[in-house]
Amino acid sequence: MQSEVERDMSATDSMQAISRDMAIDLVNRSPAHVMLLDAERRVFDVNARSERLLGATTDTLRGSEPSGIFAAILKRIESIGYERAERGFQLQHDGAWYEAQVFTTESSSDAEGREFLVLRATDITDRKSAEFQLLESEARLEEATRIASMGTYKLYWDTQKVIWSHQMYEIHGIAPGSVAPSGDAYNKFVHPEDVSIAQEMVEGLIAGKEITGAEYRIVHNDDRYRWVSVEGRVLFDVDGQPYASFGTVQDVTEAKNREEKLRDLVERNTVLTEALQASPVGVAVLTPDPTGPQIFYVNAALEEMTGFRDGRLLGMSLDSLRGDDTDPIIFGGLVEAIQSSNPMSCELTLDRDDGSSFLGQIELAPISAEDDGSVAAHTLIVRDVTDDRRRTEAMMDAQKMEALGKLSGGVAHEINNLLQPIITLSDLGREACRPDDEKLLKYFEVITGSGRKAREVVRQILTFSRQDAPLIGSHQVEPIVEDALKLAKSGLVPGLKLKCRVEIGGAHALVNPTQVSQVVINLVRNAADAMNGAGTIKLDLVRLSEAEADQAHLKQLDRGWLALSVSDTGCGIDEESRARIFEPFFTTKPVGQGTGLGLSVVYSIVLGWGGSINIDSEVDMGTTAMVYIPEFIEK
Amino acid sequence: MGITANVLLVEDSPEVSLSVREILNGAGHSVDEATNGKEGLDKITSGTYDLVVSDIWMPEMDGIALLKEIRGAGNDVPVVVISGGAPNAPLTYTAPLASTFGANAVIYKPFEKEELLKTIDAVMSGETIAPGDSV
């Protein structure tokens, strides 16, 4: 029996030994820090993790007082009592969070059967911080929603339990806490027409969907309804698992009403809006803004005029239309008028989207929409008067030229009468001279010569005044120009080249061949004079496409336009000179080098053909003279 | 030297008159003078001339009116107009001078001696020289 008992005992012993080894092994591999204290509360054993934490081996620690986190645990047991400590607690030590637990155990290996105290501590710092952040963000959101008068809700997916903030009850028109909110019972708050929207939203939330701006109506007990807008986000637990929806509900009734009122206003004013859109005149509505007038509305005509299409001007500053050529003083005046609610009329150069500019005739009028007569906005009416201005200027030019023509024609007539005796009598005087009176012969010769030169000048003036219109007929232009080019080339200094491109085929025009030569030679000579002895003059004679003719502001013809252009890379003509370039006797050339008649003659010749002439120039960059000639097609 | 003629010169400017007279005298033509159209018409009505050389712009009666009177009276005496203006000039009516008013030639001041003499020779030979034609 004994032996059996002994045998049994030994079996038990060995079983116990194995389980103890396993226990030690388990304890050693535990993620927790474990320490065994003996009855005297001195270290008896620690697991491997604790050795690493304390930086000492079991052997050196045995018999010593517990240190580090273990000392803190012992201290905490004293304050909270053993029983509470046995259920586990959390404590902070040395910047880390620990979850701790204590229990006593009797060790069979201890012959004296002494009671050991086991201290176990698990580092939960990471978990703690995630949990803390979640708590904190929820707290912040709560605070924010409270300030914004938003309701917040939390919907647990597993239990479908719903938690409402204080404001949620108010938004739904009931006393806080008066009902237990739930997903199922929610529909009773919702306007019958909107139930499906709310239903879909709740189902979406439970299914883990995010909700953005779901809008529906809530019916209050007094049957009045309020519009709400709902947001919903998914909440994740500390392990990163989604478990609930959290979100806000905001009362947007005011905004909704405003929106509806505006829509109603727009609908009621459809006819007016359509009228504005169809207006050929540019219309904008501007609102004053501290940063400058803002564009609130533009009609189709203004979008077309400015090239800013598809509502791109909306919300922009008036500065969007300001360009380099915009007069800053007038623009400033316009802004000032808007800010001070005054009307204004002006002409102002404005920029298009593509950088080109147009001349706008602008009428600004304040709109007082409020009952007290205060100004709510301004209408800006814009007409593109670029072409009008160009026409007016062209007309003024033509009138000026006509007046000059009449004047010079009258003057020429007088001078012709005075030149007759000068030429005739000096000529006869020379004949009457004694052949050996060389001095007198010379004098008469000079007088006759000067008289003849004067006659040439007067003939040129008469050409300008168009009192000397030579016969005009249908001529093929290309050969005439080619002939003129030969003459023009021969007159050029060696450093200058003339590069020509004549591509008009057999085009005819109603011209006088001598005049064509005169125009070509005059333009080439002017170009040469501007070039300072070196470089290339370009002469092109082409047929314009319809678009090109349009762009050059030429009137539409059944037949086409021929364009003769002469370009130099010379000194250019400044703005002031350009305005007077066609005036007779106007010259920028040094005294004795030009009569100031060349371009005047060209001008009147070209006008006589029913054509037009335009000079484009930039100082120090060069000049291009464009002569437009109507093509003539014989029937 | 071709035909010599008895010429009436109608011209208000004494200097132009002197010039024309000198040219004509030098070529063997005899010259009588009037200083405006009215005076010229009186002389044509009372006297006999082979040729009239007339200015256009003159006081009292201008060259156009003179031409009308001459041709209106059925007188086909050759008339050479000397114009201070230019062909087709609206102010001087030079364009229709020949076609409408019956001038035999138009030349433009200041002309050369030879131009005037050649024109006169041509007109005296029965030619009509319209504006734009070269003499």
Short mmCIF file of C-alpha atoms in Angstrom, two decimals, chain A residues 152-598:
data_model
loop_
_atom_site.label_atom_id
_atom_site.label_comp_id
_atom_site.label_asym_id
_atom_site.label_seq_id
_atom_site.Cartn_x
_atom_site.Cartn_y
_atom_site.Cartn_z
CA THR A 152 -24.59 64.29 -32.44
CA TYR A 153 -25.52 60.65 -32.44
CA LYS A 154 -23.77 57.34 -32.00
CA LEU A 155 -25.24 54.18 -33.48
CA TYR A 156 -23.82 50.82 -32.38
CA TRP A 157 -24.04 48.33 -35.17
CA ASP A 158 -24.25 45.14 -33.16
CA THR A 159 -27.00 46.16 -30.76
CA GLN A 160 -28.43 48.98 -32.92
CA LYS A 161 -28.36 51.00 -29.74
CA VAL A 162 -28.47 54.75 -30.38
CA ILE A 163 -27.11 57.52 -28.21
CA TRP A 164 -28.25 61.11 -28.77
CA SER A 165 -26.65 64.31 -27.59
CA HIS A 166 -28.72 66.92 -25.83
CA GLN A 167 -29.11 68.95 -29.04
CA MET A 168 -30.46 65.93 -30.93
CA TYR A 169 -33.58 65.96 -28.76
CA GLU A 170 -34.03 69.68 -29.31
CA ILE A 171 -33.63 69.38 -33.06
CA HIS A 172 -36.25 66.64 -33.08
CA GLY A 173 -38.58 68.77 -31.01
CA ILE A 174 -38.71 66.63 -27.84
CA ALA A 175 -37.44 66.96 -24.29
CA PRO A 176 -33.96 65.54 -23.71
CA GLY A 177 -34.13 61.95 -22.51
CA SER A 178 -37.90 61.74 -23.06
CA VAL A 179 -37.56 58.80 -25.47
CA ALA A 180 -34.97 56.16 -25.98
CA PRO A 181 -33.74 56.82 -29.52
CA SER A 182 -33.37 53.90 -31.86
CA GLY A 183 -32.84 53.28 -35.54
CA ASP A 184 -36.15 51.46 -35.86
CA ALA A 185 -38.24 54.15 -34.20
CA TYR A 186 -36.57 57.03 -36.00
CA ASN A 187 -39.07 57.27 -38.82
CA LYS A 188 -41.73 58.68 -36.54
CA PHE A 189 -39.79 61.96 -36.41
CA VAL A 190 -39.50 62.20 -40.17
CA HIS A 191 -41.83 64.02 -42.56
CA PRO A 192 -43.92 61.34 -44.32
CA GLU A 193 -42.62 62.37 -47.74
CA ASP A 194 -39.03 62.00 -46.61
CA VAL A 195 -39.27 58.67 -44.78
CA SER A 196 -37.56 56.78 -47.54
CA ILE A 197 -34.60 59.17 -47.45
CA ALA A 198 -34.21 58.79 -43.68
CA GLN A 199 -34.72 55.02 -43.87
CA GLU A 200 -32.07 54.65 -46.50
CA MET A 201 -29.71 56.78 -44.43
CA VAL A 202 -30.16 54.72 -41.25
CA GLU A 203 -29.69 51.48 -43.16
CA GLY A 204 -26.61 52.94 -44.78
CA LEU A 205 -25.14 53.87 -41.40
CA ILE A 206 -25.72 50.39 -40.03
CA ALA A 207 -24.09 48.96 -43.14
CA GLY A 208 -21.00 51.05 -42.39
CA LYS A 209 -21.50 53.73 -45.05
CA GLU A 210 -20.44 57.30 -44.60
CA ILE A 211 -23.21 59.86 -45.03
CA THR A 212 -22.63 63.33 -46.39
CA GLY A 213 -25.28 66.02 -46.40
CA ALA A 214 -28.40 63.83 -46.36
CA GLU A 215 -31.31 66.23 -46.12
CA TYR A 216 -34.85 65.56 -44.98
CA ARG A 217 -37.57 67.12 -42.91
CA ILE A 218 -38.31 66.50 -39.23
CA VAL A 219 -41.90 67.01 -38.08
CA HIS A 220 -42.32 68.53 -34.65
CA ASN A 221 -45.25 67.97 -32.37
CA ASP A 222 -46.84 71.21 -33.50
CA ASP A 223 -46.78 69.79 -37.06
CA ARG A 224 -44.26 72.35 -38.14
CA TYR A 225 -41.32 70.83 -39.90
CA ARG A 226 -37.63 71.59 -39.84
CA TRP A 227 -35.03 70.74 -42.47
CA VAL A 228 -32.00 68.80 -41.20
CA SER A 229 -28.73 67.85 -42.78
CA VAL A 230 -26.99 64.69 -41.61
CA GLU A 231 -23.37 63.60 -41.65
CA GLY A 232 -22.22 60.15 -40.60
CA ARG A 233 -18.78 58.65 -40.03
CA VAL A 234 -17.63 55.18 -39.08
CA LEU A 235 -16.04 54.72 -35.65
CA PHE A 236 -13.26 52.21 -35.03
CA ASP A 237 -12.36 50.59 -31.75
CA VAL A 238 -8.86 50.38 -30.32
CA ASP A 239 -8.14 47.29 -32.37
CA GLY A 240 -9.05 49.16 -35.56
CA GLN A 241 -12.37 47.33 -35.97
CA PRO A 242 -15.36 49.39 -37.10
CA TYR A 243 -18.16 49.10 -34.62
CA ALA A 244 -20.39 52.14 -34.73
CA SER A 245 -21.50 55.19 -36.68
CA PHE A 246 -21.03 58.60 -35.31
CA GLY A 247 -22.30 61.80 -36.80
CA THR A 248 -24.05 65.10 -36.67
CA VAL A 249 -27.50 66.39 -37.42
CA GLN A 250 -27.88 70.06 -38.13
CA ASP A 251 -30.99 72.16 -38.42
CA VAL A 252 -30.69 73.83 -41.86
CA THR A 253 -34.25 75.18 -42.05
CA GLU A 254 -33.12 78.81 -42.32
CA ALA A 255 -30.69 78.13 -45.12
CA LYS A 256 -33.26 75.93 -46.88
CA ASN A 257 -35.87 78.64 -46.71
CA ARG A 258 -33.44 81.21 -48.08
CA GLU A 259 -32.54 78.88 -50.89
CA GLU A 260 -36.16 78.27 -51.75
CA LYS A 261 -36.93 81.96 -51.65
CA LEU A 262 -34.04 82.67 -54.04
CA ARG A 263 -35.08 79.87 -56.35
CA ASP A 264 -38.62 81.18 -56.28
CA LEU A 265 -37.30 84.67 -57.07
CA VAL A 266 -35.28 83.35 -59.98
CA GLU A 267 -38.23 81.35 -61.28
CA ARG A 268 -40.57 84.27 -61.03
CA ASN A 269 -38.03 86.45 -62.85
CA THR A 270 -37.28 83.95 -65.58
CA VAL A 271 -38.55 86.30 -68.25
CA LEU A 272 -36.28 89.08 -67.05
CA THR A 273 -33.32 86.76 -66.74
CA GLU A 274 -33.91 85.45 -70.24
CA ALA A 275 -34.21 89.00 -71.51
CA LEU A 276 -30.88 89.89 -69.95
CA GLN A 277 -29.27 86.80 -71.40
CA ALA A 278 -30.58 87.63 -74.86
CA SER A 279 -29.56 91.29 -74.68
CA PRO A 280 -26.92 92.27 -77.24
CA VAL A 281 -25.57 94.70 -74.66
CA GLY A 282 -23.17 93.38 -72.02
CA VAL A 283 -24.70 93.41 -68.55
CA ALA A 284 -23.02 92.63 -65.25
CA VAL A 285 -24.19 92.95 -61.67
CA LEU A 286 -21.46 94.02 -59.29
CA THR A 287 -21.47 93.89 -55.53
CA PRO A 288 -19.26 96.13 -53.45
CA ASP A 289 -16.59 94.22 -51.58
CA PRO A 290 -13.78 95.43 -49.32
CA THR A 291 -11.28 93.98 -51.78
CA GLY A 292 -12.93 95.68 -54.77
CA PRO A 293 -16.11 95.22 -56.77
CA GLN A 294 -17.07 91.60 -57.27
CA ILE A 295 -18.90 90.24 -60.28
CA PHE A 296 -22.16 88.63 -59.23
CA TYR A 297 -23.82 88.15 -62.59
CA VAL A 298 -22.81 88.44 -66.25
CA ASN A 299 -25.05 87.96 -69.25
CA ALA A 300 -24.15 86.05 -72.40
CA ALA A 301 -23.26 89.19 -74.37
CA LEU A 302 -20.68 90.27 -71.81
CA GLU A 303 -19.19 86.78 -71.70
CA GLU A 304 -18.92 86.88 -75.48
CA MET A 305 -17.47 90.39 -75.43
CA THR A 306 -14.82 89.53 -72.86
CA GLY A 307 -14.14 85.94 -73.87
CA PHE A 308 -14.59 84.86 -70.24
CA ARG A 309 -17.23 82.21 -70.88
CA ASP A 310 -19.04 79.58 -68.77
CA GLY A 311 -19.50 81.89 -65.80
CA ARG A 312 -15.78 82.26 -65.24
CA LEU A 313 -16.20 85.90 -64.29
CA LEU A 314 -18.61 85.06 -61.47
CA GLY A 315 -17.16 85.81 -58.08
CA MET A 316 -14.18 87.49 -59.71
CA SER A 317 -13.03 90.98 -59.03
CA LEU A 318 -13.63 93.70 -61.62
CA ASP A 319 -9.84 93.75 -61.87
CA SER A 320 -10.13 90.66 -64.09
CA LEU A 321 -11.08 92.98 -66.95
CA ARG A 322 -8.33 95.47 -66.31
CA GLY A 323 -5.44 95.48 -68.77
CA ASP A 324 -2.30 97.41 -69.61
CA ASP A 325 -4.27 99.84 -71.78
CA THR A 326 -6.93 100.43 -69.14
CA ASP A 327 -6.81 104.04 -68.01
CA PRO A 328 -5.99 103.71 -64.29
CA ILE A 329 -7.71 106.97 -63.40
CA ILE A 330 -11.00 106.08 -65.09
CA PHE A 331 -10.85 102.54 -63.70
CA GLY A 332 -10.20 103.95 -60.23
CA GLY A 333 -13.16 106.27 -60.69
CA LEU A 334 -15.38 103.33 -61.61
CA VAL A 335 -14.33 101.37 -58.52
CA GLU A 336 -14.83 104.47 -56.41
CA ALA A 337 -18.31 104.99 -57.86
CA ILE A 338 -19.26 101.40 -56.98
CA GLN A 339 -17.91 101.66 -53.45
CA SER A 340 -19.70 104.94 -52.91
CA SER A 341 -22.96 103.81 -54.64
CA ASN A 342 -22.83 106.44 -57.36
CA PRO A 343 -23.77 106.18 -61.05
CA MET A 344 -21.12 106.75 -63.70
CA SER A 345 -20.65 106.78 -67.47
CA CYS A 346 -17.30 106.37 -69.12
CA GLU A 347 -15.35 104.84 -71.95
CA LEU A 348 -12.70 102.43 -70.84
CA THR A 349 -10.36 100.03 -72.57
CA LEU A 350 -10.86 96.57 -71.07
CA ASP A 351 -8.96 93.31 -71.51
CA ARG A 352 -10.40 90.10 -72.88
CA ASP A 353 -9.51 86.64 -71.68
CA ASP A 354 -7.08 86.20 -74.57
CA GLY A 355 -5.25 89.41 -73.67
CA SER A 356 -6.64 91.48 -76.52
CA SER A 357 -8.50 94.60 -75.56
CA PHE A 358 -11.67 96.43 -76.56
CA LEU A 359 -13.09 99.86 -75.95
CA GLY A 360 -16.11 99.59 -73.69
CA GLN A 361 -18.75 102.26 -73.32
CA ILE A 362 -19.81 101.81 -69.73
CA GLU A 363 -22.89 102.85 -67.79
CA LEU A 364 -22.90 102.17 -64.10
CA ALA A 365 -26.09 102.41 -62.08
CA PRO A 366 -26.74 101.52 -58.44
CA ILE A 367 -29.56 99.05 -57.65
CA SER A 368 -31.38 99.64 -54.40
CA ALA A 369 -33.13 96.39 -53.60
CA GLU A 370 -33.72 97.08 -49.93
CA ASP A 371 -36.75 98.97 -48.67
CA ASP A 372 -34.62 101.60 -47.02
CA GLY A 373 -33.16 102.51 -50.40
CA SER A 374 -29.69 101.30 -49.51
CA VAL A 375 -27.66 100.08 -52.47
CA ALA A 376 -27.37 96.31 -52.75
CA ALA A 377 -25.49 96.10 -56.03
CA HIS A 378 -24.66 97.89 -59.28
CA THR A 379 -25.54 97.12 -62.86
CA LEU A 380 -22.73 97.63 -65.28
CA ILE A 381 -23.81 97.99 -68.89
CA VAL A 382 -21.04 97.55 -71.41
CA ARG A 383 -21.07 98.17 -75.15
CA ASP A 384 -18.11 97.30 -77.33
CA VAL A 385 -17.55 100.57 -79.19
CA THR A 386 -14.13 99.68 -80.58
CA ASP A 387 -15.42 99.66 -84.15
CA ASP A 388 -17.49 102.83 -83.65
CA ARG A 389 -14.44 104.60 -82.36
CA ARG A 390 -12.37 103.35 -85.27
CA ARG A 391 -15.04 104.50 -87.73
CA THR A 392 -15.30 107.90 -86.10
CA GLU A 393 -11.56 108.31 -86.20
CA ALA A 394 -11.42 107.20 -89.81
CA MET A 395 -14.17 109.66 -90.66
CA MET A 396 -12.38 112.47 -88.88
CA ASP A 397 -9.22 111.53 -90.73
CA ALA A 398 -11.07 111.60 -94.02
CA GLN A 399 -12.60 114.98 -93.23
CA LYS A 400 -9.25 116.35 -92.20
CA MET A 401 -7.70 115.04 -95.38
CA GLU A 402 -10.50 116.48 -97.49
CA ALA A 403 -10.09 119.90 -95.88
CA LEU A 404 -6.36 119.73 -96.37
CA GLY A 405 -6.93 118.65 -99.94
CA LYS A 406 -9.19 121.59 -100.69
CA LEU A 407 -6.78 123.96 -99.04
CA SER A 408 -3.77 122.62 -100.86
CA GLY A 409 -5.72 122.53 -104.10
CA GLY A 410 -6.54 126.22 -103.75
CA VAL A 411 -2.97 127.04 -102.82
CA ALA A 412 -1.67 125.02 -105.74
CA HIS A 413 -3.87 126.96 -108.16
CA GLU A 414 -2.44 130.26 -106.91
CA ILE A 415 1.11 129.00 -107.10
CA ASN A 416 0.59 127.67 -110.60
CA ASN A 417 -0.39 131.14 -111.73
CA LEU A 418 2.72 132.57 -110.06
CA LEU A 419 4.97 129.90 -111.54
CA GLN A 420 3.84 130.61 -115.10
CA PRO A 421 5.71 133.93 -115.42
CA ILE A 422 8.69 132.58 -113.45
CA ILE A 423 9.19 129.72 -115.86
CA THR A 424 8.18 131.49 -119.04
CA LEU A 425 9.88 134.83 -118.51
CA SER A 426 13.11 133.37 -117.13
CA ASP A 427 13.17 131.07 -120.12
CA LEU A 428 12.56 133.98 -122.51
CA GLY A 429 14.99 136.11 -120.54
CA ARG A 430 17.68 133.53 -121.13
CA GLU A 431 16.90 133.53 -124.84
CA ALA A 432 17.13 137.33 -124.86
CA CYS A 433 20.54 137.30 -123.20
CA ARG A 434 23.76 138.05 -125.00
CA PRO A 435 25.37 134.65 -125.57
CA ASP A 436 28.57 135.75 -123.82
CA ASP A 437 26.77 137.01 -120.72
CA GLU A 438 27.33 133.75 -118.91
CA LYS A 439 26.47 135.13 -115.52
CA LEU A 440 23.02 136.30 -116.60
CA LEU A 441 22.42 133.12 -118.59
CA LYS A 442 23.19 131.12 -115.45
CA TYR A 443 20.83 133.23 -113.33
CA PHE A 444 17.94 132.70 -115.73
CA GLU A 445 18.69 129.01 -115.97
CA VAL A 446 18.53 128.65 -112.17
CA ILE A 447 15.25 130.56 -112.03
CA THR A 448 13.70 128.37 -114.72
CA GLY A 449 15.01 125.21 -113.02
CA SER A 450 13.63 126.24 -109.65
CA GLY A 451 10.30 127.10 -111.20
CA ARG A 452 10.10 123.65 -112.77
CA LYS A 453 10.97 121.97 -109.44
CA ALA A 454 8.27 124.02 -107.78
CA ARG A 455 5.86 122.87 -110.47
CA GLU A 456 6.65 119.24 -109.55
CA VAL A 457 5.94 119.88 -105.89
CA VAL A 458 2.63 121.51 -106.76
CA ARG A 459 1.69 118.61 -109.02
CA GLN A 460 2.25 116.28 -106.07
CA ILE A 461 0.05 118.42 -103.88
CA LEU A 462 -2.63 118.30 -106.52
CA THR A 463 -2.33 114.54 -106.55
CA PHE A 464 -2.91 114.55 -102.82
CA SER A 465 -5.87 116.87 -103.18
CA ARG A 466 -7.20 114.51 -105.82
CA GLN A 467 -7.70 117.31 -108.25
CA ASP A 468 -5.35 115.53 -110.54
CA ALA A 469 -7.00 112.17 -110.95
CA PRO A 470 -5.33 110.40 -113.83
CA LEU A 471 -7.10 107.78 -115.81
CA ILE A 472 -7.90 104.65 -113.91
CA GLY A 473 -8.59 101.38 -115.63
CA SER A 474 -8.56 97.66 -115.11
CA HIS A 475 -4.97 96.50 -115.04
CA GLN A 476 -3.24 93.30 -114.08
CA VAL A 477 -1.41 94.31 -110.92
CA GLU A 478 1.47 91.86 -110.79
CA PRO A 479 3.44 93.00 -113.88
CA ILE A 480 3.09 96.65 -112.88
CA VAL A 481 4.42 95.92 -109.42
CA GLU A 482 7.25 93.80 -110.85
CA ASP A 483 8.29 96.71 -113.08
CA ALA A 484 8.10 99.13 -110.18
CA LEU A 485 10.24 96.76 -108.09
CA LYS A 486 13.00 96.87 -110.69
CA LEU A 487 13.02 100.65 -110.38
CA ALA A 488 12.82 100.51 -106.60
CA LYS A 489 15.69 98.02 -106.35
CA SER A 490 17.95 100.13 -108.52
CA GLY A 491 17.52 103.03 -106.13
CA LEU A 492 18.64 101.11 -103.05
CA VAL A 493 22.06 101.54 -101.45
CA PRO A 494 24.21 98.36 -101.69
CA GLY A 495 23.67 97.35 -98.03
CA LEU A 496 19.93 97.07 -98.43
CA LYS A 497 18.12 94.06 -99.83
CA LEU A 498 14.57 93.88 -101.08
CA LYS A 499 12.86 90.56 -100.55
CA CYS A 500 9.67 90.19 -102.52
CA ARG A 501 6.81 87.78 -102.53
CA VAL A 502 4.18 88.43 -105.16
CA GLU A 503 1.40 85.85 -105.10
CA ILE A 504 -1.72 87.24 -106.67
CA GLY A 505 -1.71 85.40 -109.98
CA GLY A 506 -3.43 87.40 -112.69
CA ALA A 507 -5.47 89.57 -110.31
CA HIS A 508 -6.74 92.83 -111.78
CA ALA A 509 -7.54 96.09 -110.03
CA LEU A 510 -8.92 99.45 -111.09
CA VAL A 511 -5.72 101.46 -110.89
CA ASN A 512 -3.47 103.72 -112.84
CA PRO A 513 -0.17 101.98 -113.60
CA THR A 514 1.94 105.10 -112.99
CA GLN A 515 0.29 105.46 -109.60
CA VAL A 516 1.00 101.85 -108.71
CA SER A 517 4.66 102.48 -109.41
CA GLN A 518 4.48 105.67 -107.41
CA VAL A 519 3.02 103.83 -104.41
CA VAL A 520 5.54 100.99 -104.57
CA ILE A 521 8.53 103.28 -105.03
CA ASN A 522 7.40 105.66 -102.31
CA LEU A 523 6.88 102.88 -99.76
CA VAL A 524 10.17 101.19 -100.57
CA ARG A 525 11.98 104.51 -100.42
CA ASN A 526 10.46 105.28 -97.02
CA ALA A 527 11.44 101.84 -95.76
CA ALA A 528 14.98 102.32 -97.06
CA ASP A 529 15.26 105.72 -95.41
CA ALA A 530 14.30 104.17 -92.07
CA MET A 531 16.87 101.37 -92.32
CA ASN A 532 20.11 103.24 -91.92
CA GLY A 533 21.81 101.68 -94.89
CA ALA A 534 21.66 97.98 -94.03
CA GLY A 535 19.09 95.19 -93.72
CA THR A 536 16.26 93.65 -95.66
CA ILE A 537 13.04 95.27 -96.76
CA LYS A 538 10.18 92.84 -97.27
CA LEU A 539 7.54 93.44 -99.88
CA ASP A 540 4.55 91.12 -100.07
CA LEU A 541 1.69 91.28 -102.50
CA VAL A 542 -0.98 88.74 -101.65
CA ARG A 543 -4.69 88.11 -101.94
CA LEU A 544 -6.42 88.34 -98.53
CA SER A 545 -8.71 85.64 -97.26
CA GLU A 546 -12.15 86.73 -96.12
CA ALA A 547 -11.09 86.38 -92.49
CA GLU A 548 -7.95 88.44 -93.03
CA ALA A 549 -9.94 91.16 -94.76
CA ASP A 550 -12.37 91.17 -91.87
CA GLN A 551 -9.54 91.42 -89.39
CA ALA A 552 -8.14 94.40 -91.29
CA HIS A 553 -11.60 96.03 -90.97
CA LEU A 554 -12.09 96.12 -94.72
CA LYS A 555 -15.61 96.27 -96.03
CA GLN A 556 -16.93 93.09 -97.54
CA LEU A 557 -16.69 92.90 -101.28
CA ASP A 558 -18.06 90.39 -103.80
CA ARG A 559 -14.52 90.34 -105.06
CA GLY A 560 -11.50 90.05 -102.85
CA TRP A 561 -8.87 92.35 -101.49
CA LEU A 562 -5.25 92.53 -102.55
CA ALA A 563 -2.75 93.49 -99.89
CA LEU A 564 0.58 95.12 -100.63
CA SER A 565 2.77 95.30 -97.56
CA VAL A 566 6.22 96.81 -97.21
CA SER A 567 8.07 96.09 -93.99
CA ASP A 568 11.32 97.42 -92.69
CA THR A 569 13.27 96.74 -89.53
CA GLY A 570 14.20 100.36 -89.17
CA CYS A 571 13.79 103.12 -86.64
CA GLY A 572 9.99 102.98 -86.52
CA ILE A 573 7.55 105.84 -86.09
CA ASP A 574 6.45 107.17 -82.75
CA GLU A 575 2.78 107.48 -81.85
CA GLU A 576 2.66 111.22 -82.34
CA SER A 577 4.21 111.12 -85.80
CA ARG A 578 2.01 108.22 -86.81
CA ALA A 579 -1.13 110.26 -86.21
CA ARG A 580 0.11 112.85 -88.72
CA ILE A 581 1.88 110.56 -91.13
CA PHE A 582 -0.45 111.17 -94.07
CA GLU A 583 -0.57 114.94 -93.70
CA PRO A 584 1.06 116.76 -96.58
CA PHE A 585 4.38 118.40 -95.71
CA PHE A 586 4.66 116.32 -92.56
CA THR A 587 8.08 114.73 -92.51
CA THR A 588 10.47 113.33 -89.93
CA LYS A 589 13.31 113.28 -92.41
CA PRO A 590 16.12 115.82 -92.14
CA VAL A 591 15.56 119.11 -93.96
CA GLY A 592 16.18 118.64 -97.68
CA GLN A 593 15.66 114.88 -97.64
CA GLY A 594 11.94 114.70 -97.88
CA THR A 595 9.13 116.90 -99.06
CA GLY A 596 6.68 115.37 -96.65
CA LEU A 597 4.50 114.55 -99.60
CA GLY A 598 5.39 110.93 -100.30
#
